Short mmCIF file of C-alpha atoms and ligand atoms in Angstrom, two decimals:
data_model
loop_
_atom_site.label_atom_id
_atom_site.label_comp_id
_atom_site.label_asym_id
_atom_site.label_seq_id
_atom_site.Cartn_x
_atom_site.Cartn_y
_atom_site.Cartn_z
CA MET A 287 -36.14 8.68 33.95
CA ASN A 288 -34.39 5.76 32.30
CA GLU A 289 -31.06 7.26 31.22
CA SER A 290 -30.11 4.31 29.07
CA LEU A 291 -33.10 5.01 26.85
CA PHE A 292 -32.62 7.43 23.99
CA ILE A 293 -34.03 7.95 20.53
CA LEU A 294 -32.52 8.74 17.14
CA LYS A 295 -34.53 10.25 14.32
CA GLY A 296 -33.78 9.84 10.63
CA THR A 297 -34.49 7.59 7.66
CA ILE A 298 -33.98 4.02 8.82
CA VAL A 299 -32.77 1.20 6.54
CA TYR A 300 -31.96 -2.42 7.32
CA SER A 301 -32.15 -5.84 5.67
CA LYS A 302 -35.38 -7.72 6.19
CA ASN A 303 -33.80 -10.76 4.56
CA GLN A 304 -31.17 -11.55 1.91
CA SER A 305 -33.04 -9.86 -0.91
CA GLU A 306 -35.32 -7.24 0.67
CA LEU A 307 -34.71 -3.95 2.45
CA GLU A 308 -36.88 -2.52 5.19
CA ILE A 309 -37.15 1.27 4.95
CA TYR A 310 -38.77 3.75 7.38
CA GLU A 311 -38.61 7.35 6.22
CA LYS A 312 -38.15 10.02 8.90
CA SER A 313 -38.85 7.74 11.84
CA TYR A 314 -37.77 7.25 15.45
CA LEU A 315 -35.31 4.49 16.41
CA VAL A 316 -35.43 3.70 20.12
CA CYS A 317 -32.41 2.37 22.03
CA ASN A 318 -32.98 0.86 25.47
CA ASN A 319 -30.02 -0.46 27.39
CA GLY A 320 -27.88 -1.01 24.30
CA VAL A 321 -30.60 -2.84 22.38
CA VAL A 322 -33.10 -1.74 19.72
CA GLU A 323 -36.52 -1.37 21.35
CA GLY A 324 -38.47 -0.40 18.26
CA ILE A 325 -39.09 1.93 15.36
CA TYR A 326 -41.96 4.44 15.37
CA LYS A 327 -43.35 6.78 12.75
CA THR A 328 -44.76 8.97 15.52
CA LEU A 329 -43.44 8.76 19.04
CA PRO A 330 -45.78 7.09 21.55
CA GLU A 331 -46.67 9.21 24.55
CA HIS A 332 -44.65 7.23 27.08
CA LEU A 333 -41.45 7.94 25.10
CA GLU A 334 -42.03 11.65 24.56
CA LYS A 335 -40.00 12.77 27.57
CA HIS A 336 -36.84 10.96 26.44
CA LEU A 337 -33.89 12.48 24.61
CA VAL A 338 -34.37 12.59 20.83
CA ILE A 339 -31.38 13.27 18.58
CA ASP A 340 -32.71 14.41 15.23
CA TYR A 341 -30.37 13.54 12.35
CA LYS A 342 -32.82 15.10 9.89
CA ASP A 343 -32.26 13.77 6.35
CA ALA A 344 -29.44 11.38 7.25
CA ILE A 345 -29.72 7.61 6.87
CA LEU A 346 -29.58 5.38 9.94
CA MET A 347 -28.35 1.88 9.13
CA PRO A 348 -26.98 -1.07 11.11
CA GLY A 349 -23.26 -1.05 11.88
CA ILE A 350 -21.14 -3.13 9.54
CA THR A 351 -19.21 -6.31 10.30
CA ASP A 352 -15.78 -7.00 8.81
CA LEU A 353 -15.53 -10.77 9.19
CA HIS A 354 -11.87 -10.96 8.18
CA ILE A 355 -9.05 -8.43 8.57
CA HIS A 356 -5.33 -8.64 9.43
CA ALA A 357 -4.35 -5.78 11.77
CA PRO A 358 -0.54 -6.12 11.24
CA GLN A 359 -0.96 -5.97 7.47
CA TYR A 360 -2.53 -2.50 7.61
CA ALA A 361 0.94 -0.95 7.34
CA PHE A 362 1.65 -2.37 3.88
CA ARG A 363 -1.71 -2.07 2.15
CA GLY A 364 -1.43 -1.62 -1.59
CA PHE A 365 1.88 -3.46 -1.91
CA GLY A 366 2.62 -6.64 -3.87
CA MET A 367 -0.63 -6.70 -5.75
CA ASP A 368 1.16 -8.24 -8.74
CA MET A 369 1.57 -11.53 -6.85
CA GLU A 370 -0.47 -14.57 -5.93
CA LEU A 371 -1.11 -15.66 -2.36
CA LEU A 372 1.88 -17.87 -1.50
CA ASP A 373 4.52 -15.58 -3.05
CA TRP A 374 2.87 -12.51 -1.53
CA LEU A 375 2.96 -14.08 1.94
CA GLU A 376 6.71 -14.74 1.60
CA ALA A 377 7.62 -11.42 0.00
CA TYR A 378 5.47 -8.97 1.98
CA THR A 379 3.36 -10.47 4.73
CA PHE A 380 5.84 -12.50 6.75
CA PRO A 381 8.59 -9.82 6.79
CA GLU A 382 6.05 -7.22 7.95
CA GLU A 383 4.46 -9.46 10.58
CA ASN A 384 7.94 -10.17 11.98
CA LYS A 385 8.18 -6.52 13.04
CA TYR A 386 5.49 -7.10 15.68
CA HIS A 387 7.90 -8.84 18.02
CA SER A 388 8.81 -5.24 18.88
CA LEU A 389 6.16 -3.76 21.16
CA GLU A 390 7.35 -0.33 20.17
CA TYR A 391 6.68 -0.99 16.48
CA ALA A 392 3.40 -2.76 17.31
CA LYS A 393 2.17 0.19 19.37
CA LYS A 394 2.78 2.68 16.59
CA ALA A 395 1.30 0.50 13.84
CA TYR A 396 -1.68 -0.78 15.83
CA GLU A 397 -2.58 2.71 17.06
CA SER A 398 -2.88 3.83 13.46
CA PHE A 399 -4.93 0.72 12.55
CA VAL A 400 -7.31 1.12 15.50
CA LYS A 401 -7.78 4.85 14.97
CA ASN A 402 -8.78 4.31 11.37
CA MET A 403 -11.02 1.34 12.21
CA LYS A 404 -12.78 3.42 14.84
CA HIS A 405 -13.58 6.08 12.25
CA SER A 406 -14.59 3.58 9.57
CA VAL A 407 -18.05 2.15 8.94
CA THR A 408 -17.08 -1.05 10.76
CA THR A 409 -18.61 -1.66 14.18
CA ARG A 410 -17.64 -5.35 14.56
CA ALA A 411 -14.65 -7.26 13.26
CA CYS A 412 -12.81 -10.57 13.35
CA VAL A 413 -9.15 -9.62 13.50
CA PHE A 414 -5.94 -11.56 12.93
CA ALA A 415 -2.90 -10.34 14.89
CA THR A 416 0.51 -12.07 14.59
CA VAL A 417 2.20 -14.97 16.39
CA HIS A 418 3.41 -12.52 19.07
CA GLU A 419 1.40 -12.89 22.23
CA GLN A 420 2.40 -9.57 23.83
CA SER A 421 1.64 -7.38 20.87
CA THR A 422 -1.66 -9.24 20.40
CA VAL A 423 -2.66 -8.20 23.93
CA LEU A 424 -1.58 -4.64 23.10
CA LEU A 425 -3.84 -4.69 20.03
CA MET A 426 -6.71 -5.97 22.16
CA ASP A 427 -6.16 -3.18 24.74
CA LEU A 428 -6.36 -0.59 21.96
CA LEU A 429 -9.45 -2.13 20.39
CA GLU A 430 -11.17 -2.29 23.77
CA GLN A 431 -10.48 1.42 24.30
CA SER A 432 -11.90 2.22 20.86
CA GLY A 433 -15.41 0.99 21.70
CA LEU A 434 -15.50 -1.35 18.70
CA CYS A 435 -16.61 -4.92 19.30
CA THR A 436 -14.08 -7.48 18.08
CA TYR A 437 -12.72 -10.98 18.13
CA VAL A 438 -8.92 -10.94 18.00
CA GLY A 439 -6.59 -13.88 17.43
CA LYS A 440 -2.97 -14.56 18.20
CA VAL A 441 -1.84 -16.41 15.08
CA ASN A 442 -0.40 -19.96 15.30
CA MET A 443 2.30 -21.13 12.85
CA ASP A 444 4.80 -23.94 13.35
CA ARG A 445 5.71 -24.87 9.76
CA ASN A 446 6.15 -23.57 6.23
CA CYS A 447 7.08 -20.04 7.14
CA PRO A 448 10.41 -18.28 7.63
CA ASP A 449 12.40 -19.29 10.72
CA TYR A 450 12.06 -15.80 12.15
CA LEU A 451 8.30 -16.30 12.54
CA LYS A 452 8.12 -20.06 13.02
CA GLU A 453 7.02 -21.22 16.48
CA GLU A 454 8.13 -24.52 17.97
CA THR A 455 4.95 -26.58 18.35
CA ASP A 456 5.05 -26.59 22.14
CA ASN A 457 5.94 -22.90 22.29
CA SER A 458 3.00 -22.10 20.05
CA VAL A 459 0.67 -23.95 22.43
CA GLN A 460 2.25 -22.40 25.54
CA SER A 461 2.18 -18.91 24.10
CA THR A 462 -1.51 -19.37 23.18
CA LEU A 463 -2.30 -20.41 26.76
CA THR A 464 -0.33 -17.47 28.19
CA TRP A 465 -2.21 -15.13 25.85
CA LEU A 466 -5.61 -16.59 26.81
CA ASN A 467 -4.87 -16.33 30.52
CA LYS A 468 -3.71 -12.72 30.20
CA VAL A 469 -6.85 -11.87 28.26
CA LYS A 470 -9.02 -13.48 30.93
CA GLU A 471 -7.48 -11.23 33.59
CA LYS A 472 -8.17 -8.13 31.52
CA GLU A 473 -11.95 -8.67 31.67
CA TYR A 474 -12.54 -6.80 28.42
CA LYS A 475 -16.17 -5.94 27.67
CA ASN A 476 -16.03 -5.83 23.89
CA THR A 477 -12.88 -7.71 22.92
CA LYS A 478 -12.78 -11.50 22.81
CA PRO A 479 -10.03 -13.96 21.95
CA ILE A 480 -10.53 -16.24 18.95
CA LEU A 481 -8.37 -19.24 18.09
CA THR A 482 -6.39 -18.44 14.93
CA PRO A 483 -4.41 -21.21 13.22
CA ARG A 484 -3.21 -19.20 10.21
CA PHE A 485 -4.13 -21.92 7.69
CA ILE A 486 -3.45 -25.65 7.32
CA PRO A 487 -0.10 -25.19 5.47
CA SER A 488 1.38 -23.30 8.44
CA CYS A 489 0.12 -25.59 11.24
CA SER A 490 1.35 -29.15 11.86
CA ASP A 491 -1.08 -31.94 12.74
CA ASP A 492 0.36 -32.00 16.24
CA LEU A 493 -0.27 -28.28 16.73
CA MET A 494 -3.81 -28.53 15.30
CA ARG A 495 -4.60 -31.43 17.63
CA GLN A 496 -3.49 -29.39 20.64
CA LEU A 497 -5.40 -26.32 19.45
CA GLY A 498 -8.48 -28.57 19.21
CA GLU A 499 -7.99 -29.40 22.91
CA ILE A 500 -7.61 -25.72 23.81
CA GLN A 501 -10.77 -24.90 21.86
CA LYS A 502 -12.73 -27.37 23.97
CA GLU A 503 -11.23 -26.30 27.26
CA TYR A 504 -11.74 -22.57 26.72
CA ASN A 505 -14.88 -22.83 24.56
CA LEU A 506 -13.36 -20.57 21.90
CA SER A 507 -14.47 -19.43 18.46
CA VAL A 508 -12.16 -20.13 15.51
CA GLN A 509 -11.03 -18.13 12.46
CA SER A 510 -8.82 -19.22 9.58
CA HIS A 511 -8.45 -19.39 5.79
CA LEU A 512 -10.02 -21.99 3.49
CA SER A 513 -9.70 -22.88 -0.20
CA GLU A 514 -8.42 -19.47 -1.31
CA ASN A 515 -5.93 -20.33 -4.05
CA PRO A 516 -5.47 -23.37 -6.36
CA GLU A 517 -1.83 -24.00 -5.37
CA GLU A 518 -2.74 -23.73 -1.71
CA VAL A 519 -5.55 -26.30 -2.10
CA THR A 520 -3.19 -28.73 -3.88
CA TRP A 521 -0.61 -28.20 -1.14
CA VAL A 522 -3.14 -29.05 1.58
CA LYS A 523 -3.96 -32.32 -0.24
CA GLU A 524 -0.26 -33.22 -0.04
CA LEU A 525 0.11 -32.12 3.58
CA CYS A 526 -3.06 -33.87 4.80
CA PRO A 527 -3.55 -36.98 2.62
CA TRP A 528 -5.82 -38.35 5.38
CA SER A 529 -8.40 -35.58 4.94
CA GLU A 530 -11.26 -35.73 2.49
CA ASN A 531 -10.93 -32.05 1.67
CA TYR A 532 -9.37 -28.86 3.07
CA GLY A 533 -12.35 -28.16 5.37
CA ASP A 534 -12.22 -31.72 6.63
CA ALA A 535 -8.63 -31.12 7.76
CA TYR A 536 -9.93 -28.49 10.21
CA TYR A 537 -12.97 -30.63 11.04
CA GLN A 538 -10.93 -33.64 12.09
CA PHE A 539 -9.20 -31.52 14.72
CA GLY A 540 -12.52 -30.16 16.03
CA LEU A 541 -11.89 -26.72 14.56
CA PHE A 542 -14.68 -26.45 12.02
CA GLY A 543 -18.00 -25.28 13.40
CA ASP A 544 -20.51 -26.58 15.87
CA LYS A 545 -20.07 -30.03 17.26
CA GLU A 546 -22.92 -32.13 18.61
CA LYS A 547 -22.88 -30.66 22.10
CA GLU A 548 -20.11 -28.08 22.16
CA PRO A 549 -20.30 -24.90 20.12
CA CYS A 550 -17.22 -23.96 18.13
CA LYS A 551 -18.29 -20.90 16.19
CA THR A 552 -16.05 -20.78 13.13
CA VAL A 553 -15.40 -18.29 10.34
CA MET A 554 -13.38 -19.25 7.27
CA ALA A 555 -12.12 -16.63 4.84
CA HIS A 556 -12.51 -17.07 1.07
CA CYS A 557 -13.98 -20.56 0.30
CA ILE A 558 -13.46 -20.03 -3.44
CA TYR A 559 -12.47 -23.59 -4.37
CA SER A 560 -14.66 -25.51 -1.92
CA ASP A 561 -16.01 -28.67 -3.58
CA LYS A 562 -19.48 -30.10 -2.99
CA ASN A 563 -18.48 -32.09 0.09
CA GLU A 564 -16.64 -29.18 1.64
CA VAL A 565 -19.67 -26.93 1.12
CA GLU A 566 -21.92 -29.58 2.68
CA LEU A 567 -19.64 -29.83 5.68
CA MET A 568 -19.62 -26.01 6.09
CA LYS A 569 -23.41 -26.02 5.97
CA LYS A 570 -23.81 -28.90 8.40
CA GLN A 571 -21.37 -27.31 10.86
CA GLY A 572 -22.73 -23.77 10.54
CA VAL A 573 -19.34 -22.45 9.42
CA PHE A 574 -19.46 -18.78 8.41
CA VAL A 575 -17.95 -17.79 5.05
CA ALA A 576 -16.05 -14.48 5.04
CA HIS A 577 -16.25 -13.38 1.40
CA CYS A 578 -13.32 -11.06 0.61
CA PRO A 579 -13.83 -9.95 -2.99
CA GLU A 580 -11.18 -7.25 -3.21
CA SER A 581 -8.45 -9.50 -1.86
CA ASN A 582 -9.58 -12.28 -4.19
CA SER A 583 -9.11 -9.92 -7.15
CA ASN A 584 -5.81 -8.41 -5.98
CA LEU A 585 -4.15 -11.80 -5.39
CA SER A 586 -5.72 -13.36 -8.53
CA SER A 587 -7.33 -15.89 -6.21
CA GLY A 588 -10.66 -16.27 -8.01
CA ILE A 589 -14.34 -15.58 -7.36
CA ALA A 590 -16.32 -17.44 -4.72
CA PRO A 591 -19.81 -18.70 -5.70
CA ILE A 592 -21.58 -16.47 -3.20
CA ARG A 593 -25.05 -16.52 -4.76
CA MET A 594 -24.92 -20.31 -4.57
CA TYR A 595 -23.86 -20.20 -0.90
CA LEU A 596 -26.67 -17.80 -0.05
CA GLU A 597 -29.26 -19.92 -1.85
CA GLN A 598 -28.00 -23.04 -0.13
CA GLY A 599 -28.47 -21.37 3.25
CA LEU A 600 -24.84 -20.97 4.27
CA GLN A 601 -23.95 -18.16 6.66
CA VAL A 602 -22.11 -15.54 4.63
CA GLY A 603 -20.57 -12.20 5.58
CA LEU A 604 -18.01 -9.87 4.02
CA GLY A 605 -14.36 -9.26 4.88
CA SER A 606 -11.89 -6.59 3.82
CA ASP A 607 -8.95 -9.01 4.24
CA VAL A 608 -6.54 -6.08 4.53
CA ALA A 609 -3.83 -6.27 3.19
CA GLY A 610 -4.97 -8.71 0.50
CA GLY A 611 -7.66 -6.07 0.30
CA THR A 612 -6.41 -2.50 0.31
CA THR A 613 -9.14 -0.76 2.27
CA GLU A 614 -10.96 -1.18 5.57
CA ASN A 615 -13.95 0.70 4.07
CA MET A 616 -16.61 -2.00 4.02
CA PHE A 617 -18.84 -0.05 1.64
CA ARG A 618 -16.16 -0.89 -0.94
CA ALA A 619 -16.35 -4.58 0.03
CA MET A 620 -20.07 -4.48 -0.78
CA ALA A 621 -19.46 -2.88 -4.17
CA HIS A 622 -16.65 -5.33 -4.93
CA ALA A 623 -18.91 -8.28 -4.03
CA ILE A 624 -21.44 -7.09 -6.60
CA GLN A 625 -18.79 -6.39 -9.23
CA VAL A 626 -16.97 -9.73 -9.02
CA SER A 627 -20.27 -11.63 -8.98
CA LYS A 628 -21.04 -10.07 -12.36
CA LEU A 629 -17.72 -11.20 -13.81
CA ARG A 630 -18.28 -14.68 -12.40
CA TRP A 631 -21.72 -14.84 -14.02
CA ARG A 632 -20.41 -13.51 -17.35
CA LEU A 633 -17.14 -15.44 -17.61
CA GLN A 634 -17.41 -18.49 -15.39
CA ASP A 635 -20.87 -19.78 -14.56
CA SER A 636 -24.11 -18.24 -15.81
CA ARG A 637 -26.24 -20.48 -13.56
CA TRP A 638 -25.78 -18.11 -10.63
CA LYS A 639 -27.09 -14.59 -11.19
CA PRO A 640 -24.94 -11.65 -10.09
CA LEU A 641 -25.51 -10.28 -6.60
CA GLY A 642 -27.53 -7.12 -6.15
CA MET A 643 -27.18 -4.26 -3.72
CA GLU A 644 -29.65 -5.94 -1.33
CA GLU A 645 -27.55 -9.09 -0.99
CA ALA A 646 -24.31 -7.13 -0.54
CA PHE A 647 -25.91 -4.96 2.15
CA TYR A 648 -27.35 -8.04 3.83
CA MET A 649 -23.96 -9.82 3.97
CA ALA A 650 -22.23 -6.74 5.40
CA THR A 651 -24.85 -6.23 8.12
CA LYS A 652 -27.11 -9.11 9.14
CA GLY A 653 -25.14 -11.92 7.47
CA GLY A 654 -21.76 -11.21 9.08
CA GLY A 655 -23.32 -9.66 12.19
CA ALA A 656 -24.83 -13.05 13.09
CA PHE A 657 -21.31 -14.20 14.05
CA PHE A 658 -21.66 -11.78 17.00
CA GLY A 659 -25.21 -12.79 17.97
CA LYS A 660 -28.23 -10.54 17.43
CA VAL A 661 -26.24 -7.99 15.46
CA GLY A 662 -26.61 -6.33 12.07
CA SER A 663 -30.28 -5.40 12.01
CA LEU A 664 -32.49 -2.70 13.53
CA GLU A 665 -35.32 -5.05 14.41
CA PRO A 666 -36.33 -5.08 18.10
CA GLY A 667 -33.95 -7.10 20.25
CA TYR A 668 -30.84 -6.48 18.09
CA GLU A 669 -27.81 -4.83 19.65
CA PHE A 670 -27.85 -1.11 18.96
CA ASP A 671 -25.02 -0.77 16.41
CA VAL A 672 -25.95 2.20 14.23
CA LEU A 673 -24.25 4.28 11.56
CA VAL A 674 -25.59 7.72 10.77
CA ILE A 675 -24.68 8.47 7.17
CA ASP A 676 -24.97 12.02 5.89
CA ASP A 677 -24.97 11.75 2.11
CA ALA A 678 -25.90 15.40 1.41
CA GLU A 679 -22.66 15.79 -0.50
CA LEU A 680 -23.58 12.89 -2.83
CA ASN A 681 -26.36 14.80 -4.62
CA ARG A 682 -29.18 12.97 -2.90
CA GLU A 683 -31.98 15.32 -4.03
CA GLN A 684 -34.53 13.53 -6.21
CA LEU A 685 -33.21 10.09 -5.27
CA SER A 686 -35.24 7.28 -3.71
CA ILE A 687 -33.94 5.85 -0.42
CA LYS A 688 -32.82 2.73 -2.28
CA GLN A 689 -30.89 4.81 -4.81
CA ARG A 690 -29.26 6.77 -2.01
CA LEU A 691 -28.15 3.53 -0.35
CA GLU A 692 -26.79 2.23 -3.65
CA ARG A 693 -24.77 5.40 -4.12
CA ILE A 694 -23.50 5.22 -0.55
CA ILE A 695 -22.26 1.66 -1.18
CA TYR A 696 -20.27 2.76 -4.24
CA LEU A 697 -19.12 6.22 -3.11
CA ALA A 698 -19.32 6.86 0.63
CA ASP A 699 -16.48 6.67 3.12
CA ASP A 700 -15.53 7.84 6.63
CA ARG A 701 -16.22 11.45 5.69
CA HIS A 702 -19.92 10.69 5.40
CA ILE A 703 -20.30 9.20 8.88
CA LYS A 704 -22.08 11.72 11.08
CA ALA A 705 -22.25 9.45 14.14
CA LYS A 706 -21.46 5.88 15.11
CA TYR A 707 -23.00 3.81 17.92
CA VAL A 708 -21.91 0.37 19.16
CA LYS A 709 -24.17 -1.43 21.67
CA GLY A 710 -25.88 1.90 22.29
CA ARG A 711 -22.62 3.72 23.08
CA LYS A 712 -21.77 6.71 20.90
CA LEU A 713 -18.19 6.39 19.60
CA PHE A 714 -18.28 9.80 17.89
N1 GUN B 1659 -3.61 -17.41 3.94
C1 GUN B 1659 -2.74 -17.55 4.94
N2 GUN B 1659 -2.35 -16.37 5.43
C2 GUN B 1659 -2.99 -15.44 4.72
C3 GUN B 1659 -3.01 -14.01 4.77
O1 GUN B 1659 -2.33 -13.36 5.56
N3 GUN B 1659 -3.82 -13.39 3.86
C4 GUN B 1659 -4.59 -14.08 2.98
N4 GUN B 1659 -5.36 -13.42 2.14
N5 GUN B 1659 -4.58 -15.42 2.91
C5 GUN B 1659 -3.81 -16.09 3.78
FE1 FE B 1660 -6.70 -13.27 5.27
#
């Protein structure tokens, strides 16, 4: 008997596309070797002898991708929410991130972060660490043990930050290479390094040029921040007068999406103030947008035109952006995406309709999951990342499946997760 084949039973929901759900009531979801083999209303004869786990009335949905989260900021979530980005970085973020030069502090803080991520609805994540190479490896060890599937980045910063965190340009490059070589030796299965220049204001042209070289040599993905705050965008214009826009500043160093022959998978958080040319460049280069609505509200950053991005065919996922966002619960990110889109439509630009539950669910599953490959759907061939949500406590009697999902998005949390699978492996 094929031991890597097993079957879950329940009500199955996934996104067919941006605006439509696919729903199979009380059906069988077959996992073969970590991948979805198919969905059946009644089990075909050749599968009858395999293990079936019956989750009864629970909902089976794809695991959720958090496209943007800062692990070291988990320890100060909820603080400084009366500030805007640049002041908040100086007052809260940099002092906290400095603590991660201590492996002892990092171990304690990262253990708490990883434990809570493991028990959250997130199955995949793009994670910022700090500039410290050793504690970044420690974080990666912990994430690998958790069974989650992640990209993790040692942050680069050689300007415009306090001296206690500022790297000398050459040290930043050396420390990145040391980190990458250590990670290679570890042979992690589910944890990959991702190049992480914090944002243009904190990386000199010289550093960016050298990171561009490292990207090519190691064939790395890239994560950073883009057009989040008006002052930040103005600052980048001053710092990089040679660039056409903020995105172009990354592009000119080869750190902004796919090049002609060499892939450089890139995710940029926020993209609130991207002008027409920047959006065109993101589209041409296949750059993923990590929409982080809670953070954008907390730091008074603004509201990204997500409906427009979706209609223009950009790749869009959701991010918690802890600690700009306060929670790692990605159901809340979905609800916030819907809520802020309504305010944008009402107060800012009525050309773009508010987002609905279908679009929010799509971004959190299939949209962001695409950064990891065939991830975020339960169609055959997708990696078997599955959440089993037991919403009995949310008064589900009399509700349609769609209504149940809507309520889950607004109200559910870790307590409603009955089981969680990543690549076919049961985490709990
Ligand atoms: N831009 C540069 N660094 C950060 C950060 O830590 N959080 C957010 N939200 N934006 C940033
Ligand atoms: Fe961020």
